[in-house]
PDB file of C-alpha atoms in Angstrom:
ATOM      1  CA  MET A 487     -73.612-141.293  23.041  1.00 47.00           C
ATOM      2  CA  LYS A 488     -74.730-139.530  19.688  1.00 47.00           C
ATOM      3  CA  ASN A 489     -76.007-136.642  21.488  1.00 45.00           C
ATOM      4  CA  LEU A 490     -72.360-136.458  23.371  1.00 44.00           C
ATOM      5  CA  MET A 491     -70.490-136.281  20.512  1.00 46.00           C
ATOM      6  CA  ILE A 492     -72.461-133.635  19.003  1.00 44.00           C
ATOM      7  CA  VAL A 493     -72.746-131.468  21.963  1.00 44.00           C
ATOM      8  CA  LEU A 494     -68.930-131.727  22.348  1.00 46.00           C
ATOM      9  CA  LEU A 495     -68.340-130.221  18.824  1.00 47.00           C
ATOM     10  CA  PHE A 496     -68.915-126.687  20.261  1.00 48.00           C
ATOM     11  CA  LEU A 497     -66.801-126.878  23.007  1.00 47.00           C
ATOM     12  CA  PRO A 498     -63.598-125.525  21.210  1.00 45.00           C
ATOM     13  CA  ALA A 499     -65.656-122.903  19.932  1.00 48.00           C
ATOM     14  CA  PHE A 500     -66.325-121.573  23.508  1.00 47.00           C
ATOM     15  CA  VAL A 501     -62.924-121.519  24.817  1.00 47.00           C
ATOM     16  CA  SER A 502     -61.113-120.134  21.600  1.00 47.00           C
ATOM     17  CA  ALA A 503     -63.796-117.474  21.045  1.00 45.00           C
ATOM     18  CA  GLN A 504     -62.120-114.678  22.795  1.00 43.00           C
ATOM     19  CA  TYR A 505     -59.269-114.891  19.806  1.00 46.00           C
ATOM     20  CA  GLY A 506     -62.077-114.519  17.068  1.00 50.00           C
ATOM     21  CA  ILE A 507     -64.073-111.960  18.768  1.00 55.00           C
ATOM     22  CA  LYS A 508     -62.917-108.174  19.816  1.00 61.00           C
ATOM     23  CA  ASN A 509     -63.305-107.579  23.800  1.00 71.00           C
ATOM     24  CA  CYS A 510     -64.524-111.301  24.387  1.00 81.00           C
ATOM     25  CA  HIS A 511     -63.184-113.286  27.287  1.00 83.00           C
ATOM     26  CA  THR A 512     -63.441-116.404  28.381  1.00 90.00           C
ATOM     27  CA  ASP A 513     -64.254-118.403  31.813  1.00 92.00           C
ATOM     28  CA  LEU A 514     -63.176-121.711  32.843  1.00 94.00           C
ATOM     29  CA  VAL A 515     -65.906-123.122  35.154  1.00 96.00           C
ATOM     30  CA  PHE A 516     -66.324-125.494  37.914  1.00 97.00           C
ATOM     31  CA  GLY A 517     -69.219-125.986  40.016  1.00 97.00           C
ATOM     32  CA  TYR A 518     -71.102-127.642  42.686  1.00 97.00           C
ATOM     33  CA  ASP A 519     -75.052-127.549  43.280  1.00 96.00           C
ATOM     34  CA  TYR A 520     -77.422-129.157  46.093  1.00 96.00           C
ATOM     35  CA  GLY A 521     -80.950-129.067  45.500  1.00 92.00           C
ATOM     36  CA  ASP A 522     -84.379-130.947  45.925  1.00 90.00           C
ATOM     37  CA  ARG A 523     -87.647-131.594  44.298  1.00 85.00           C
ATOM     38  CA  ILE A 524     -90.165-128.895  45.640  1.00 81.00           C
ATOM     39  CA  ASP A 525     -93.022-131.487  45.587  1.00 66.00           C
ATOM     40  CA  SER A 526     -92.807-135.270  45.260  1.00 56.00           C
ATOM     41  CA  SER A 527     -96.595-136.143  45.338  1.00 54.00           C
ATOM     42  CA  LYS A 528     -97.291-136.859  41.709  1.00 50.00           C
ATOM     43  CA  ASP A 529     -98.980-139.969  40.677  1.00 50.00           C
ATOM     44  CA  GLY A 530     -96.507-142.772  40.941  1.00 48.00           C
ATOM     45  CA  LEU A 531     -94.059-141.466  43.613  1.00 50.00           C
ATOM     46  CA  GLN A 532     -96.423-142.660  46.610  1.00 51.00           C
ATOM     47  CA  ASP A 533     -93.984-145.643  46.869  1.00 58.00           C
ATOM     48  CA  ARG A 534     -90.750-143.806  46.564  1.00 67.00           C
ATOM     49  CA  THR A 535     -88.356-142.102  48.645  1.00 78.00           C
ATOM     50  CA  LEU A 536     -86.259-139.528  46.855  1.00 83.00           C
ATOM     51  CA  SER A 537     -82.703-138.312  47.629  1.00 87.00           C
ATOM     52  CA  SER A 538     -81.836-134.901  47.252  1.00 90.00           C
ATOM     53  CA  LEU A 539     -80.003-133.713  44.048  1.00 93.00           C
ATOM     54  CA  GLN A 540     -76.177-132.966  43.825  1.00 96.00           C
ATOM     55  CA  THR A 541     -74.758-131.822  40.640  1.00 96.00           C
ATOM     56  CA  LEU A 542     -70.844-131.333  39.542  1.00 97.00           C
ATOM     57  CA  ARG A 543     -70.452-129.465  36.371  1.00 96.00           C
ATOM     58  CA  ILE A 544     -67.417-128.254  34.030  1.00 96.00           C
ATOM     59  CA  GLY A 545     -67.430-126.006  31.489  1.00 96.00           C
ATOM     60  CA  ALA A 546     -66.462-122.582  29.670  1.00 94.00           C
ATOM     61  CA  ASN A 547     -68.113-119.167  29.482  1.00 92.00           C
ATOM     62  CA  VAL A 548     -68.094-116.692  26.637  1.00 92.00           C
ATOM     63  CA  ASN A 549     -68.136-113.223  28.160  1.00 92.00           C
ATOM     64  CA  TYR A 550     -68.814-109.995  25.858  1.00 91.00           C
ATOM     65  CA  PRO A 551     -69.254-106.404  26.776  1.00 91.00           C
ATOM     66  CA  ILE A 552     -72.551-104.761  25.583  1.00 89.00           C
ATOM     67  CA  ALA A 553     -72.715-101.488  27.509  1.00 87.00           C
ATOM     68  CA  ASP A 554     -71.055 -99.991  30.413  1.00 86.00           C
ATOM     69  CA  ARG A 555     -70.919-102.422  33.193  1.00 90.00           C
ATOM     70  CA  TRP A 556     -73.070-104.759  31.338  1.00 94.00           C
ATOM     71  CA  ILE A 557     -71.657-108.055  30.137  1.00 94.00           C
ATOM     72  CA  LEU A 558     -73.437-110.672  27.870  1.00 94.00           C
ATOM     73  CA  VAL A 559     -72.631-114.932  28.865  1.00 95.00           C
ATOM     74  CA  THR A 560     -72.855-117.745  27.192  1.00 93.00           C
ATOM     75  CA  GLY A 561     -71.012-120.936  26.924  1.00 93.00           C
ATOM     76  CA  PHE A 562     -71.106-124.590  27.338  1.00 94.00           C
ATOM     77  CA  ARG A 563     -71.181-126.936  30.221  1.00 95.00           C
ATOM     78  CA  LEU A 564     -71.069-130.783  31.241  1.00 96.00           C
ATOM     79  CA  ALA A 565     -72.746-131.779  34.393  1.00 97.00           C
ATOM     80  CA  SER A 566     -73.497-134.674  36.307  1.00 96.00           C
ATOM     81  CA  ARG A 567     -76.018-135.310  38.706  1.00 94.00           C
ATOM     82  CA  PHE A 568     -76.300-137.650  41.655  1.00 94.00           C
ATOM     83  CA  SER A 569     -79.388-139.074  43.426  1.00 92.00           C
ATOM     84  CA  TYR A 570     -81.145-142.102  44.632  1.00 90.00           C
ATOM     85  CA  ALA A 571     -84.884-143.357  45.019  1.00 86.00           C
ATOM     86  CA  ASP A 572     -85.819-145.848  47.555  1.00 84.00           C
ATOM     87  CA  ILE A 573     -88.863-147.980  45.337  1.00 81.00           C
ATOM     88  CA  GLU A 574     -91.101-150.130  47.600  1.00 77.00           C
ATOM     89  CA  ILE A 575     -91.373-153.882  46.343  1.00 73.00           C
ATOM     90  CA  GLU A 576     -94.895-155.408  46.468  1.00 65.00           C
ATOM     91  CA  ASP A 577     -94.942-159.076  47.514  1.00 58.00           C
ATOM     92  CA  PHE A 578     -98.907-160.393  47.404  1.00 51.00           C
ATOM     93  CA  ARG A 579     -97.854-163.800  48.316  1.00 52.00           C
ATOM     94  CA  ALA A 580     -96.712-162.870  52.009  1.00 51.00           C
ATOM     95  CA  ILE A 581     -98.895-160.347  53.310  1.00 52.00           C
ATOM     96  CA  GLU A 582     -97.369-160.624  56.947  1.00 53.00           C
ATOM     97  CA  LYS A 583     -93.843-159.739  55.277  1.00 54.00           C
ATOM     98  CA  PRO A 584     -92.130-156.322  55.880  1.00 54.00           C
ATOM     99  CA  ALA A 585     -91.953-154.172  52.968  1.00 59.00           C
ATOM    100  CA  ASP A 586     -88.774-154.409  51.002  1.00 73.00           C
ATOM    101  CA  TYR A 587     -87.334-152.170  48.961  1.00 78.00           C
ATOM    102  CA  LYS A 588     -85.048-151.559  45.982  1.00 82.00           C
ATOM    103  CA  ARG A 589     -82.560-148.636  45.996  1.00 86.00           C
ATOM    104  CA  VAL A 590     -81.827-147.460  42.095  1.00 89.00           C
ATOM    105  CA  THR A 591     -78.540-145.109  42.440  1.00 92.00           C
ATOM    106  CA  SER A 592     -78.277-142.793  39.322  1.00 93.00           C
ATOM    107  CA  GLN A 593     -75.563-140.717  37.545  1.00 95.00           C
ATOM    108  CA  ASP A 594     -77.343-138.712  34.952  1.00 95.00           C
ATOM    109  CA  PHE A 595     -75.209-136.469  32.467  1.00 96.00           C
ATOM    110  CA  PHE A 596     -76.372-133.517  31.027  1.00 96.00           C
ATOM    111  CA  ALA A 597     -75.022-130.911  28.691  1.00 96.00           C
ATOM    112  CA  GLU A 598     -75.795-127.051  29.547  1.00 96.00           C
ATOM    113  CA  VAL A 599     -75.728-123.739  27.591  1.00 95.00           C
ATOM    114  CA  PRO A 600     -76.579-120.929  29.669  1.00 95.00           C
ATOM    115  CA  PHE A 601     -77.650-117.199  28.531  1.00 94.00           C
ATOM    116  CA  ARG A 602     -76.972-114.447  31.238  1.00 96.00           C
ATOM    117  CA  VAL A 603     -76.530-110.883  31.751  1.00 96.00           C
ATOM    118  CA  ARG A 604     -73.861-110.046  34.249  1.00 96.00           C
ATOM    119  CA  PHE A 605     -73.985-106.449  35.791  1.00 96.00           C
ATOM    120  CA  ILE A 606     -71.035-104.833  37.357  1.00 95.00           C
ATOM    121  CA  LEU A 607     -72.100-103.939  40.731  1.00 94.00           C
ATOM    122  CA  LYS A 608     -69.236-102.386  42.685  1.00 89.00           C
ATOM    123  CA  ASN A 609     -65.500-101.854  41.705  1.00 89.00           C
ATOM    124  CA  ILE A 610     -63.939-102.380  45.153  1.00 87.00           C
ATOM    125  CA  ASN A 611     -60.148-101.332  43.474  1.00 87.00           C
ATOM    126  CA  ARG A 612     -58.397-101.640  39.992  1.00 82.00           C
ATOM    127  CA  GLU A 613     -58.547-105.474  40.124  1.00 86.00           C
ATOM    128  CA  SER A 614     -61.449-106.571  42.181  1.00 93.00           C
ATOM    129  CA  LYS A 615     -65.198-106.394  41.607  1.00 94.00           C
ATOM    130  CA  LEU A 616     -68.360-107.458  42.612  1.00 96.00           C
ATOM    131  CA  TYR A 617     -71.225-108.586  40.283  1.00 97.00           C
ATOM    132  CA  LEU A 618     -74.687-109.800  39.590  1.00 97.00           C
ATOM    133  CA  GLU A 619     -75.687-112.627  37.001  1.00 97.00           C
ATOM    134  CA  SER A 620     -78.884-113.579  35.925  1.00 97.00           C
ATOM    135  CA  GLY A 621     -80.622-115.329  33.101  1.00 96.00           C
ATOM    136  CA  ILE A 622     -81.928-118.913  31.650  1.00 96.00           C
ATOM    137  CA  GLN A 623     -80.289-122.153  30.756  1.00 96.00           C
ATOM    138  CA  PHE A 624     -80.876-124.563  28.455  1.00 95.00           C
ATOM    139  CA  ASN A 625     -80.135-128.330  29.544  1.00 95.00           C
ATOM    140  CA  THR A 626     -80.017-131.317  27.154  1.00 95.00           C
ATOM    141  CA  TYR A 627     -80.067-134.678  28.592  1.00 95.00           C
ATOM    142  CA  ILE A 628     -77.220-137.244  27.337  1.00 95.00           C
ATOM    143  CA  PHE A 629     -77.139-140.360  29.323  1.00 94.00           C
ATOM    144  CA  SER A 630     -77.460-142.296  32.530  1.00 95.00           C
ATOM    145  CA  HIS A 631     -75.311-144.767  34.803  1.00 94.00           C
ATOM    146  CA  TRP A 632     -77.390-146.645  37.387  1.00 91.00           C
ATOM    147  CA  LYS A 633     -77.186-149.240  39.905  1.00 90.00           C
ATOM    148  CA  GLU A 634     -79.867-151.111  41.439  1.00 87.00           C
ATOM    149  CA  LYS A 635     -79.671-153.042  44.699  1.00 84.00           C
ATOM    150  CA  TYR A 636     -82.429-154.736  46.684  1.00 80.00           C
ATOM    151  CA  LEU A 637     -82.511-153.682  50.536  1.00 73.00           C
ATOM    152  CA  ASN A 638     -83.792-155.787  53.246  1.00 66.00           C
ATOM    153  CA  SER A 639     -83.942-158.657  51.268  1.00 60.00           C
ATOM    154  CA  PHE A 640     -82.295-162.179  52.338  1.00 57.00           C
ATOM    155  CA  VAL A 641     -82.913-163.706  48.886  1.00 55.00           C
ATOM    156  CA  GLY A 642     -83.049-161.557  46.016  1.00 60.00           C
ATOM    157  CA  PRO A 643     -81.465-160.400  42.389  1.00 66.00           C
ATOM    158  CA  PRO A 644     -77.900-159.473  42.166  1.00 70.00           C
ATOM    159  CA  VAL A 645     -76.975-155.828  41.693  1.00 78.00           C
ATOM    160  CA  GLU A 646     -78.161-154.467  38.322  1.00 82.00           C
ATOM    161  CA  GLU A 647     -75.764-151.872  36.380  1.00 88.00           C
ATOM    162  CA  MET A 648     -76.114-150.092  33.211  1.00 90.00           C
ATOM    163  CA  ILE A 649     -75.504-147.006  30.849  1.00 93.00           C
ATOM    164  CA  GLU A 650     -78.310-146.327  28.924  1.00 91.00           C
ATOM    165  CA  ARG A 651     -80.629-143.248  28.297  1.00 91.00           C
ATOM    166  CA  SER A 652     -84.018-143.243  30.142  1.00 87.00           C
ATOM    167  CA  ASN A 653     -87.216-142.618  29.125  1.00 86.00           C
ATOM    168  CA  ASN A 654     -87.833-140.428  32.554  1.00 84.00           C
ATOM    169  CA  PHE A 655     -85.879-137.433  31.624  1.00 90.00           C
ATOM    170  CA  ARG A 656     -87.140-134.975  28.813  1.00 91.00           C
ATOM    171  CA  ASP A 657     -84.560-134.409  25.962  1.00 93.00           C
ATOM    172  CA  MET A 658     -84.582-130.376  26.761  1.00 92.00           C
ATOM    173  CA  PHE A 659     -85.584-128.633  29.842  1.00 93.00           C
ATOM    174  CA  LEU A 660     -84.942-124.998  31.143  1.00 94.00           C
ATOM    175  CA  THR A 661     -83.590-123.641  34.027  1.00 95.00           C
ATOM    176  CA  SER A 662     -83.686-119.929  35.271  1.00 96.00           C
ATOM    177  CA  ASN A 663     -80.708-118.787  37.384  1.00 95.00           C
ATOM    178  CA  PHE A 664     -78.993-116.105  39.492  1.00 97.00           C
ATOM    179  CA  SER A 665     -75.942-115.280  41.109  1.00 96.00           C
ATOM    180  CA  PHE A 666     -73.713-112.884  43.118  1.00 97.00           C
ATOM    181  CA  GLY A 667     -70.330-113.357  42.569  1.00 97.00           C
ATOM    182  CA  TRP A 668     -66.375-111.699  43.113  1.00 96.00           C
ATOM    183  CA  GLU A 669     -63.505-111.623  40.737  1.00 95.00           C
ATOM    184  CA  THR A 670     -60.312-110.470  41.270  1.00 94.00           C
ATOM    185  CA  GLU A 671     -56.841-109.949  38.778  1.00 92.00           C
ATOM    186  CA  ILE A 672     -54.249-112.618  39.610  1.00 91.00           C
ATOM    187  CA  ARG A 673     -51.725-112.485  37.192  1.00 82.00           C
ATOM    188  CA  ASN A 674     -51.167-110.727  33.326  1.00 80.00           C
ATOM    189  CA  GLY A 675     -54.732-109.923  32.925  1.00 80.00           C
ATOM    190  CA  SER A 676     -56.352-113.374  34.309  1.00 89.00           C
ATOM    191  CA  LYS A 677     -58.710-113.052  36.685  1.00 93.00           C
ATOM    192  CA  PHE A 678     -60.097-115.824  39.679  1.00 96.00           C
ATOM    193  CA  PHE A 679     -63.853-115.304  40.123  1.00 97.00           C
ATOM    194  CA  ILE A 680     -66.600-117.678  42.367  1.00 97.00           C
ATOM    195  CA  GLN A 681     -70.125-116.744  42.459  1.00 97.00           C
ATOM    196  CA  ALA A 682     -72.993-118.318  44.620  1.00 97.00           C
ATOM    197  CA  ILE A 683     -75.884-119.208  42.107  1.00 97.00           C
ATOM    198  CA  GLY A 684     -79.543-120.424  42.585  1.00 97.00           C
ATOM    199  CA  ARG A 685     -81.125-122.226  40.149  1.00 96.00           C
ATOM    200  CA  PHE A 686     -84.870-123.187  39.552  1.00 94.00           C
ATOM    201  CA  GLU A 687     -86.490-125.451  36.758  1.00 93.00           C
ATOM    202  CA  LEU A 688     -88.798-123.748  34.807  1.00 92.00           C
ATOM    203  CA  ILE A 689     -89.496-127.005  32.819  1.00 91.00           C
ATOM    204  CA  PRO A 690     -88.593-130.082  35.302  1.00 90.00           C
ATOM    205  CA  ALA A 691     -85.735-132.259  34.012  1.00 89.00           C
ATOM    206  CA  ASP A 692     -87.625-135.348  33.963  1.00 84.00           C
ATOM    207  CA  TYR A 693     -91.289-136.299  33.564  1.00 81.00           C
ATOM    208  CA  TYR A 694     -92.194-137.427  36.715  1.00 73.00           C
ATOM    209  CA  ASP A 695     -90.861-135.008  39.472  1.00 67.00           C
ATOM    210  CA  GLU A 696     -92.063-131.193  40.132  1.00 73.00           C
ATOM    211  CA  ASN A 697     -89.910-128.487  39.310  1.00 83.00           C
ATOM    212  CA  ALA A 698     -86.439-128.943  41.615  1.00 89.00           C
ATOM    213  CA  ILE A 699     -84.526-125.678  42.922  1.00 92.00           C
ATOM    214  CA  HIS A 700     -80.550-125.680  43.457  1.00 95.00           C
ATOM    215  CA  VAL A 701     -78.008-123.544  45.310  1.00 97.00           C
ATOM    216  CA  GLY A 702     -74.458-123.778  44.920  1.00 97.00           C
ATOM    217  CA  ILE A 703     -71.035-122.324  44.005  1.00 97.00           C
ATOM    218  CA  GLU A 704     -69.261-121.635  40.773  1.00 97.00           C
ATOM    219  CA  THR A 705     -65.316-120.833  40.638  1.00 97.00           C
ATOM    220  CA  GLY A 706     -62.738-120.562  37.837  1.00 96.00           C
ATOM    221  CA  LEU A 707     -60.197-118.689  35.818  1.00 94.00           C
ATOM    222  CA  ARG A 708     -61.758-115.642  33.739  1.00 91.00           C
ATOM    223  CA  PHE A 709     -58.806-114.681  30.900  1.00 86.00           C
TER     224      PHE A 709
END
């Protein structure tokens, strides 16, 4: 929880930046990603069946024009990633017994700080624009909520559930991203935007998996 308290201190600065920096604008961002691991064949994973990765995020961007049609983008987001792993349970006392598994369902929380450059690709009209955005994103692991349940077992331990920090995750990992977006003015200078985005983990989120790739949608208000 200490990490969460520290990163939350930065959120007011991002949300209110436009009031202290000339020509600076703020985004309120909501996003969803669907992703998967490129390769899960590392040692220690042979007896696991891993699910896809689904991520929800909410946060704020700060947009600062640096040249004609070029904008520097940074910000702060909180993200929650959902996944599960089915892990085989070995029982050497019953060789003939079918394999038993336990399912560990995880909800992992991260703080994200993106650094991107946006290029205005085309002005459709005075209110609407198409743009490209590319850069990197620093991610900080906060904590996990996980639940463990045995499958295919007539007699087994009860469901275990816990909130804690996991040793499987790196404290920091790095992601590259690329997006194509559209924005349009809706009222008094405020804009609605939506963008398709792809992410690739340059440094994997956890110690056991290969790099993951994600695709998703981000949308929100720009003011």
